[in-house]
Backbone as a ProteinNet text record, in pm:
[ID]
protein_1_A
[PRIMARY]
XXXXXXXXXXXXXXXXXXXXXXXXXXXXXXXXXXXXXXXXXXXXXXXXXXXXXXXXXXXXXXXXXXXXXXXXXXXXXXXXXXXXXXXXXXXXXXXXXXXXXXXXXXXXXXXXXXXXXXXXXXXXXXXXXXXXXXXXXXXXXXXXXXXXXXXXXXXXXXXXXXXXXXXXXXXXXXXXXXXXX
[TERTIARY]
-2477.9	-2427.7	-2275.3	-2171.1	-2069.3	-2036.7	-1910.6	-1883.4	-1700.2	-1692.9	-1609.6	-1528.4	-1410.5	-1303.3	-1281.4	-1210.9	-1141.1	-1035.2	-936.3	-902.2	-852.2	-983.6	-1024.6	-1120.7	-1066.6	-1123.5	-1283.2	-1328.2	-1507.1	-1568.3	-1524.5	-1595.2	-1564.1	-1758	-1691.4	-1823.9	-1784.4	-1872.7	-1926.4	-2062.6	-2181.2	-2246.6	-2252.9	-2285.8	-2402.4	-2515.2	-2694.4	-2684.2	-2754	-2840.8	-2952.7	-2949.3	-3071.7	-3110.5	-3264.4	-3323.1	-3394.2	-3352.8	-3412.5	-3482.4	-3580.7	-3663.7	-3700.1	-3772.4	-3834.7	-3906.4	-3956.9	-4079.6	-3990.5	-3894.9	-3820.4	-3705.9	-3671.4	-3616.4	-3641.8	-3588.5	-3636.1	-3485.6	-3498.9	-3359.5	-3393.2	-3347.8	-3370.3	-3245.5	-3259	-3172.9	-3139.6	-3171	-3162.5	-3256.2	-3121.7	-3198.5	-3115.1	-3173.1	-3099	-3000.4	-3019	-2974.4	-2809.8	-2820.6	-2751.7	-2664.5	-2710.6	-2614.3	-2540.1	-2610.5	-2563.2	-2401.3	-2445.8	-2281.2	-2253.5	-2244	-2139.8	-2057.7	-2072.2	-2045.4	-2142.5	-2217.1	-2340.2	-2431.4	-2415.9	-2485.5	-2604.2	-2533.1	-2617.7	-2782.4	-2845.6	-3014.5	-2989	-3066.4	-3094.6	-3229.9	-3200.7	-3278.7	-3362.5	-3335.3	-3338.6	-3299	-3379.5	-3399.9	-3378.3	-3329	-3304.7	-3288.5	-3333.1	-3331.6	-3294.1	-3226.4	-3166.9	-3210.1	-3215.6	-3248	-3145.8	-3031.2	-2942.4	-2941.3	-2897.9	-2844.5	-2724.6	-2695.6	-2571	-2528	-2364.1	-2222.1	-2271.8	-2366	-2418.5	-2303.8	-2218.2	-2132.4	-2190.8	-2208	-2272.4	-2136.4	-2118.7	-1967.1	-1859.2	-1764.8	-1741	-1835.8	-1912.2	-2016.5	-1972.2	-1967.3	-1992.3	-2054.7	-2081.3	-2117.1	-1995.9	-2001.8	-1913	-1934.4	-2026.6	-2017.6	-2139.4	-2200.7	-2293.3	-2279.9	-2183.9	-2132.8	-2252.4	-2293.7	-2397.8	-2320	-2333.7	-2330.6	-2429.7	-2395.4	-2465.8	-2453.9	-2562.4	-2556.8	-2636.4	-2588.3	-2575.6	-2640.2	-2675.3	-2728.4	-2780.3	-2763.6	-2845.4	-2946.1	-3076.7	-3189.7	-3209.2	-3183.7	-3151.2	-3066.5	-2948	-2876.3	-2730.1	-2631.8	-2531.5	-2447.3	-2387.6	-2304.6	-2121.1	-2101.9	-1919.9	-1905	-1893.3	-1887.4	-1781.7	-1804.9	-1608.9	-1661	-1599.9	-1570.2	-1433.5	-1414.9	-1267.8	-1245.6	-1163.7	-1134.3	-1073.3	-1088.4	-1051.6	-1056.2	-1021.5	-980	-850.1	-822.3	-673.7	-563.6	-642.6	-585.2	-590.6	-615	-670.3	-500	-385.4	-307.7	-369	-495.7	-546.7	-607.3	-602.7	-639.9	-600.2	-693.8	-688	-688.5	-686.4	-704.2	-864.4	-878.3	-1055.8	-1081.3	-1169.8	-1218.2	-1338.1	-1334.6	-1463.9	-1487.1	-1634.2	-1718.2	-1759	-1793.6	-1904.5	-2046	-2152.7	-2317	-2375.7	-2434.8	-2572	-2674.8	-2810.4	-2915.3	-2855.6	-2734	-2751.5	-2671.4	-2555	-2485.7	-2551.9	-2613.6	-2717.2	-2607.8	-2418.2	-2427.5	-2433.2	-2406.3	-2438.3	-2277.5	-2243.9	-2156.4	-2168	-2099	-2144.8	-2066.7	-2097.9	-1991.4	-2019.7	-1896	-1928.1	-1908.5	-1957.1	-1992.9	-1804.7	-1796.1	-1688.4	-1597.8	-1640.1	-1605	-1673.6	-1604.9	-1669.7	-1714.1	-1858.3	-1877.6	-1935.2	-1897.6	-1966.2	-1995.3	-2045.1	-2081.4	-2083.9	-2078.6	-2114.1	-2189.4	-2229.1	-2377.6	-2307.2	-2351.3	-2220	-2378.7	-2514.9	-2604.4	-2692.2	-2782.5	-2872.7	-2926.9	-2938.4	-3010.2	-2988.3	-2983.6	-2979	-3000.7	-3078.8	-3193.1	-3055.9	-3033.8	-2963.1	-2994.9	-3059.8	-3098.5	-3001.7	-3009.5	-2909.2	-3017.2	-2906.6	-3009.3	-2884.4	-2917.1	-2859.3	-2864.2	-2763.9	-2755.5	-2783.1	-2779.7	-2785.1	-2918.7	-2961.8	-3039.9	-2951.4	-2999.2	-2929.4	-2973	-2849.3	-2828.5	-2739.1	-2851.7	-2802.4	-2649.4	-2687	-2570.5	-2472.2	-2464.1	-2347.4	-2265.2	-2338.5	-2266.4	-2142.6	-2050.2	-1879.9	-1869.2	-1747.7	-1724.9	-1552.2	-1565.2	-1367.9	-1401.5	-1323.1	-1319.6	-1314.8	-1395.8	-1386	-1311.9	-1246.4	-1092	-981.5	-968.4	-867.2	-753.4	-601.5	-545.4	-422.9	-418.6	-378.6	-469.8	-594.2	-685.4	-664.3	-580.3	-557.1	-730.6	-828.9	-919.8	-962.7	-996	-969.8	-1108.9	-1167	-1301.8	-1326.1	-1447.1	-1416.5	-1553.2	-1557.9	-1620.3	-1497.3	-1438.4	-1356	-1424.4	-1538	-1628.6	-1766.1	-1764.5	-1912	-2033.8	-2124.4	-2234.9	-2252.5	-2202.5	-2162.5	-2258.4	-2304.4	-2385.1	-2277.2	-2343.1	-2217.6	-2192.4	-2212.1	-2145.4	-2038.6	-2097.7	-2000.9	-1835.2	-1896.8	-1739.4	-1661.6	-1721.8	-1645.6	-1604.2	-1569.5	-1531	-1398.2	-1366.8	-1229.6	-1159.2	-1019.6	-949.8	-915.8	-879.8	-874	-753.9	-652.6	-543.5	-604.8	-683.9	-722.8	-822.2	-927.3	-1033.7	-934.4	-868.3	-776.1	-720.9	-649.8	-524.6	-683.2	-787.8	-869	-965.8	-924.8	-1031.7	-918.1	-820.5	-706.3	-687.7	-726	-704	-804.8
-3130.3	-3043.8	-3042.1	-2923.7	-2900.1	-2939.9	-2945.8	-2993.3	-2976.3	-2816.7	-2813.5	-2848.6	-2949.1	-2981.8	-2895.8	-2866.4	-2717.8	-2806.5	-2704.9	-2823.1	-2845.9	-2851.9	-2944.4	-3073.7	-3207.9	-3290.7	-3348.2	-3339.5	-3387.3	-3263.8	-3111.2	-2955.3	-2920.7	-2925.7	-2934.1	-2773.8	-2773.5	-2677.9	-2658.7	-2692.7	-2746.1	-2651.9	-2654.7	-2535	-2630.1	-2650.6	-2703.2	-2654.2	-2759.7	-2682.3	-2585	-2502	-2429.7	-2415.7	-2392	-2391.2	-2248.1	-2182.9	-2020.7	-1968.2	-1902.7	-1882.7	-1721.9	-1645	-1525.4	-1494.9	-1624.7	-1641.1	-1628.6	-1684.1	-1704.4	-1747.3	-1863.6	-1989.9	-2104	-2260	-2357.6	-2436.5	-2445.9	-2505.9	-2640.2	-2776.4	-2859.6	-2842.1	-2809.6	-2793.9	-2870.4	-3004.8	-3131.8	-3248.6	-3370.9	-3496.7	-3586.5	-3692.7	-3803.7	-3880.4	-3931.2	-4009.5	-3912.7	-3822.8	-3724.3	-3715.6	-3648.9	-3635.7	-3717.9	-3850.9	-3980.7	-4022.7	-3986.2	-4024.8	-3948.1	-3791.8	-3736.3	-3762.1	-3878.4	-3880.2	-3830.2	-3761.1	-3711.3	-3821.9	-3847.6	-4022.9	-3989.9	-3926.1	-3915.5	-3869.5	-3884.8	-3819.1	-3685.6	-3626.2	-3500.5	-3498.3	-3430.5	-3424.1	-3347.3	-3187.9	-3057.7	-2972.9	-2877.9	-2794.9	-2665.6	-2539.5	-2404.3	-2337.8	-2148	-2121.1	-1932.9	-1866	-1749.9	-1623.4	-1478.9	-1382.9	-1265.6	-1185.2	-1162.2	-995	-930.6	-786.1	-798.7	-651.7	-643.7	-579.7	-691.8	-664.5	-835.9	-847.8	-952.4	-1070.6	-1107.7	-1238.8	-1348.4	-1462.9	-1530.7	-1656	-1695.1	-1819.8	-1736.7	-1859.4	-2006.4	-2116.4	-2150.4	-2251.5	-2415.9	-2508.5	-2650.1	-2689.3	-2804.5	-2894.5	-2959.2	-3006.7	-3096.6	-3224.1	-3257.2	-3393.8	-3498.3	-3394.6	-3413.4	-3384.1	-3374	-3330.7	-3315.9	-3172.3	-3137.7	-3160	-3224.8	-3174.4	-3081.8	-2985.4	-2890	-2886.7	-2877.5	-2830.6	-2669.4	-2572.6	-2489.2	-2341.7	-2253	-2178.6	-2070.5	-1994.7	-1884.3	-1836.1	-1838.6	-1822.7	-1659.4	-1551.5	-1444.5	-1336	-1290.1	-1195.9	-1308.5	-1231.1	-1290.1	-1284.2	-1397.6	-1431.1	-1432.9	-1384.7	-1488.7	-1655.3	-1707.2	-1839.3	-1923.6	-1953.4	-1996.7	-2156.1	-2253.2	-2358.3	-2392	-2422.6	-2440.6	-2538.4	-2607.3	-2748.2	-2730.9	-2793.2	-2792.7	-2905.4	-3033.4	-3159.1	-3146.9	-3157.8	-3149.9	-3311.2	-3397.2	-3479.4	-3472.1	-3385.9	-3351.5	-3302.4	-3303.3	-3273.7	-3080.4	-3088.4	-2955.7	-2803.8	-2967.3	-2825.8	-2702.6	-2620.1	-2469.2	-2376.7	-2495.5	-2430.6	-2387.3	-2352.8	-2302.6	-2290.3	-2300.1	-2294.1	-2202.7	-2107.8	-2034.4	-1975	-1950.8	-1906.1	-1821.8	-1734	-1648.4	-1735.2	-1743.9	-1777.3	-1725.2	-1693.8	-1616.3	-1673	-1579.2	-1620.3	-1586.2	-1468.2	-1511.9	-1613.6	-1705.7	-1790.9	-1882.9	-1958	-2049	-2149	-2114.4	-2220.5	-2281.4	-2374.8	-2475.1	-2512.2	-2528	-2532.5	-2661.7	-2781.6	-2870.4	-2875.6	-2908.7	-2884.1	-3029.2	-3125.4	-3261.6	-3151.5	-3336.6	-3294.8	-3327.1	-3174.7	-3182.1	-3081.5	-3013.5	-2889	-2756	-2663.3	-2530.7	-2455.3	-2358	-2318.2	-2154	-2081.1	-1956.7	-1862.6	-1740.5	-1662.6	-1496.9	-1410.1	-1293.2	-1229.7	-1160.7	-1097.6	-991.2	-998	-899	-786.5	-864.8	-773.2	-746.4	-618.8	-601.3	-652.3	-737	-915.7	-999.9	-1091.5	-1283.1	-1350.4	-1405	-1548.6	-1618.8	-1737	-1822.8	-1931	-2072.5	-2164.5	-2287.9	-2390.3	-2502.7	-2623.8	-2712.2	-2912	-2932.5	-2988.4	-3091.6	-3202.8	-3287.5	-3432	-3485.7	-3384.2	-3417.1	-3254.1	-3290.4	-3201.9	-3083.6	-2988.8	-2831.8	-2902.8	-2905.6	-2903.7	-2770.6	-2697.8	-2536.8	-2590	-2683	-2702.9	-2774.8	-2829.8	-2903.3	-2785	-2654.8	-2557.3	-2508.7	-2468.7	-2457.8	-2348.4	-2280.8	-2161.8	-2088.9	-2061.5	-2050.7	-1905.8	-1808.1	-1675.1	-1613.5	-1553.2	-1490.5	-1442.2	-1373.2	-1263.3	-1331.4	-1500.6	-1532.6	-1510	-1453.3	-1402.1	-1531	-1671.4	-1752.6	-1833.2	-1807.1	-1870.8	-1809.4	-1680.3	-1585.5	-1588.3	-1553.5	-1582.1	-1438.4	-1400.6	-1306.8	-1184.7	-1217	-1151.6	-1031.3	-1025.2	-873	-796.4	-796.2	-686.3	-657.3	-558.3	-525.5	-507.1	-430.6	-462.5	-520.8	-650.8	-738.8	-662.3	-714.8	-695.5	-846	-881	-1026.6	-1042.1	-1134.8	-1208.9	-1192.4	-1126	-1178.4	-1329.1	-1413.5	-1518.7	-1537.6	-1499.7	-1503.8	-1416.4	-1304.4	-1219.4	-1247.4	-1363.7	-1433.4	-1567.7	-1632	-1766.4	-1712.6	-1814.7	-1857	-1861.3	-1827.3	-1883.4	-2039.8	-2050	-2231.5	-2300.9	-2168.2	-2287.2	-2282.3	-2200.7	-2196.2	-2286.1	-2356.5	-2398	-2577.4	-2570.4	-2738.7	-2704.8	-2680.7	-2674	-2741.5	-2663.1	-2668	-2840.8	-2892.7	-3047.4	-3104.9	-3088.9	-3198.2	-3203	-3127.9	-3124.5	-3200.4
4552.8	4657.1	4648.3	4696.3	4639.8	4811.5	4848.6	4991.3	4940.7	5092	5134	5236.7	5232.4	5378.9	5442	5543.5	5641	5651.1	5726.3	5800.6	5933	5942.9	6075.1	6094.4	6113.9	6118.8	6127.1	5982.3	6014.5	5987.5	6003.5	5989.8	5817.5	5808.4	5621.8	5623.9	5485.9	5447.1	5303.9	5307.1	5248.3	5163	5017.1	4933.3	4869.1	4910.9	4902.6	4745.1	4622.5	4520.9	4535.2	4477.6	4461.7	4331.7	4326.6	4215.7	4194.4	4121.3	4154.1	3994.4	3987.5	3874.2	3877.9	3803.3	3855.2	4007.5	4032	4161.6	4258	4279.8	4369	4365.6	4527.3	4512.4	4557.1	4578.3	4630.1	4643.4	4837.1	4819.9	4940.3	4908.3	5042.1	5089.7	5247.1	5374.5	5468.7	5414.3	5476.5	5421.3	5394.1	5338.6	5424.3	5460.5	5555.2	5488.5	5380.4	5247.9	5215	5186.2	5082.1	5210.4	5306.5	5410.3	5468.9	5518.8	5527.2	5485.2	5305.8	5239.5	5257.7	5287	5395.2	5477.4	5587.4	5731.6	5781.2	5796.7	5886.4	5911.6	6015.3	6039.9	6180.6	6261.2	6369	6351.7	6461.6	6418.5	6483.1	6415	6449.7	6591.4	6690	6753	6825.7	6775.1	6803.9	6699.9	6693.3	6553.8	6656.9	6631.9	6736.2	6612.7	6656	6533.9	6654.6	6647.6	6704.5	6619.4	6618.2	6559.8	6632	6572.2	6611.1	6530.8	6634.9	6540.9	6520.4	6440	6374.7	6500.6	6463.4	6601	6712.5	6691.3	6823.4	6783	6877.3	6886.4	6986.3	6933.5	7010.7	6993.1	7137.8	7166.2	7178.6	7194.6	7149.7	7272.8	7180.4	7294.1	7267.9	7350.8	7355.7	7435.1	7463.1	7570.7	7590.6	7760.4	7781.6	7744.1	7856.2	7865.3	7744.4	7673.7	7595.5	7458.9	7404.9	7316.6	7186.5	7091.1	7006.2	6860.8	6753.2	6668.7	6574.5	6572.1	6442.7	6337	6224.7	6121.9	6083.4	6075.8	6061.9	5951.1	5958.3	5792.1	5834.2	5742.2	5767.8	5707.9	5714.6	5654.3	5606.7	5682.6	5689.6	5715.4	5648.9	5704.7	5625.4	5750.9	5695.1	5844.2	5839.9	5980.4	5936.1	6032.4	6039.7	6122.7	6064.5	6139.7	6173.4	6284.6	6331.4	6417.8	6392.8	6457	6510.9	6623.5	6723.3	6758.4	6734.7	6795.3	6939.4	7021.3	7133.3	7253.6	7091.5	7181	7196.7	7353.4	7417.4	7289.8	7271	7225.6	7041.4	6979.4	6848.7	6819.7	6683.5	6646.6	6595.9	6610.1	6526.7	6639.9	6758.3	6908.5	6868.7	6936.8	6920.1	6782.8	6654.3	6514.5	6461.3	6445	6405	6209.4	6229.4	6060.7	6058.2	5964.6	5951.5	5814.4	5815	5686.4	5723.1	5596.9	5556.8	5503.3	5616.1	5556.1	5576.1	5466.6	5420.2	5383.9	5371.9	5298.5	5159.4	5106	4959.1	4934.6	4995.3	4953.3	4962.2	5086.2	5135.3	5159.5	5201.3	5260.9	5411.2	5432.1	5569.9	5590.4	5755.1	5813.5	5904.2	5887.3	5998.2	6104	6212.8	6314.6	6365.7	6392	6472.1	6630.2	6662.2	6801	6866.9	6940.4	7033.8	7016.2	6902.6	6876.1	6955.8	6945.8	7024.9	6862	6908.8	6783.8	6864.5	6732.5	6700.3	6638.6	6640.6	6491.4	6529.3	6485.5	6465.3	6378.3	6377.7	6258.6	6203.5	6101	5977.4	5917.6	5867.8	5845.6	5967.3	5889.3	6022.1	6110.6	6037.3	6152.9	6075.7	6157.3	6109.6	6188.2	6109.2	6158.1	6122.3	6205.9	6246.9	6255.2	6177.7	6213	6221.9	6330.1	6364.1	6437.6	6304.2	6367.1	6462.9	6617.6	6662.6	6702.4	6696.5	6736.6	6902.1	6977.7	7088.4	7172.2	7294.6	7346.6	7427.1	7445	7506	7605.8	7711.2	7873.6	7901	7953.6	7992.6	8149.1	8196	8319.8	8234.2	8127.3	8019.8	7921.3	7972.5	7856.7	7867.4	7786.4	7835.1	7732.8	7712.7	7621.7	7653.3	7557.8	7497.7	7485.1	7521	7543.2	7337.1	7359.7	7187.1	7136.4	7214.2	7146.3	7177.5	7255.6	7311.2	7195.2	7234	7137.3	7101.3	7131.4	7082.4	6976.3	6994.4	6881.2	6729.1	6727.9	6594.6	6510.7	6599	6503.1	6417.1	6307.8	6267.3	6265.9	6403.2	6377	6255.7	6231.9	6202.2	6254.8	6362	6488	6553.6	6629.3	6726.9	6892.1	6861.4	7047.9	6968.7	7002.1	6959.8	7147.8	7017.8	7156	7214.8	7337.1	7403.7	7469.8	7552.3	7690.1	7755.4	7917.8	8020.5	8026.5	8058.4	8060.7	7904.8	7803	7678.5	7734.8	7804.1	7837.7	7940.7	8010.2	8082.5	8065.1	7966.7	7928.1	7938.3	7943.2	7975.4	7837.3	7866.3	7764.9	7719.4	7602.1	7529.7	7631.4	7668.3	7722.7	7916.9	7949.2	8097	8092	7970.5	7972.4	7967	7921.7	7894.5	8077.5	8085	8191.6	8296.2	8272.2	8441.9	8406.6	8286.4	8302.6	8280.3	8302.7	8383.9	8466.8	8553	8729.6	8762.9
[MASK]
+++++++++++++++++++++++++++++++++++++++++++++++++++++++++++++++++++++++++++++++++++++++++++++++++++++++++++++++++++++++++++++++++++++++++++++++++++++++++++++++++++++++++++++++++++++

């Protein structure tokens, strides 16, 4: 497996062997061992898997107090993928790292836990599948405004199709300023 740094602390990005013939292909998308000497140590404890049209932006999502790490892929379609740091105490706060994953690249995006994460759908649909380290607590969920225009993130949708609650997150520096009070 080929393994790319960002740079942002611990957010790498993961280019899996594949084995491809006339028939097909055959790729493993997770080994405990292999990942292990990664840094990827935690258990996985939740498997989620999303189905998205083209334009659909989904985040910047975290947990607070429960913090998820993901590992990340796209089984179908092709996503933009963005991870945000947004530890107030991180030298890298407010910097983000992102990929292009596809089903034809096949790669994987890991996100530690404590990062904000999210994606946009670039083909007609995409299946979206993600392991996490920790369980979805819908009252633990938090979110960083998508277009916030200090994040410089470089979408490339201009009006995504959002969730209301997605179009109302807050910005990164209104979302810090309000868990110090």
């Amino acid at each position: 497996m080929k393994v790319r740094e960002t740079a942002l602390p611990g957010v790498l990005i993961l280019e899996p062997r594949v084995f491809g013939d006339s028939r097909g292909f055959f790729i493993e998308t997770f080994q405990t061992e292999r990942y292990a000497a990664l840094g990827i140590t935690q258990p996985f404890v939740q498997d989620n898997h999303s189905r998205s049209a083209r334009g659909v932006l989904r985040g910047l999502h975290f947990q607070r107090s429960r913090p998820q790490g993901k590992l990340v892929r796209v089984s179908r379609g092709c996503v933009f993928d963005v991870v945000l740091d947004i530890n107030p105490d991180s030298p890298t706060c407010g910097q983000h790292a992102s990929a292009i994953l596809s089903d034809d690249n096949h790669l994987q995006m890991w996100v530690p836990p404590g990062y904000a994460h999210g994606f946009c759908v670039l083909s007609e649909i995409a299946d979206f599948e993600y392991k996490c380290t920790d369980y979805y607590q819908p009252q633990d969920e938090g979110g960083v405004l998508w277009n916030d225009p200090a994040l410089a993130i470089d979408w490339p949708v201009s009006e995504p199709k959002l969730s209301d609650k997605d179009r109302q997150n807050p910005t990164l520096q209104t979302l810090l300023e309000g868990s110090q009070s």
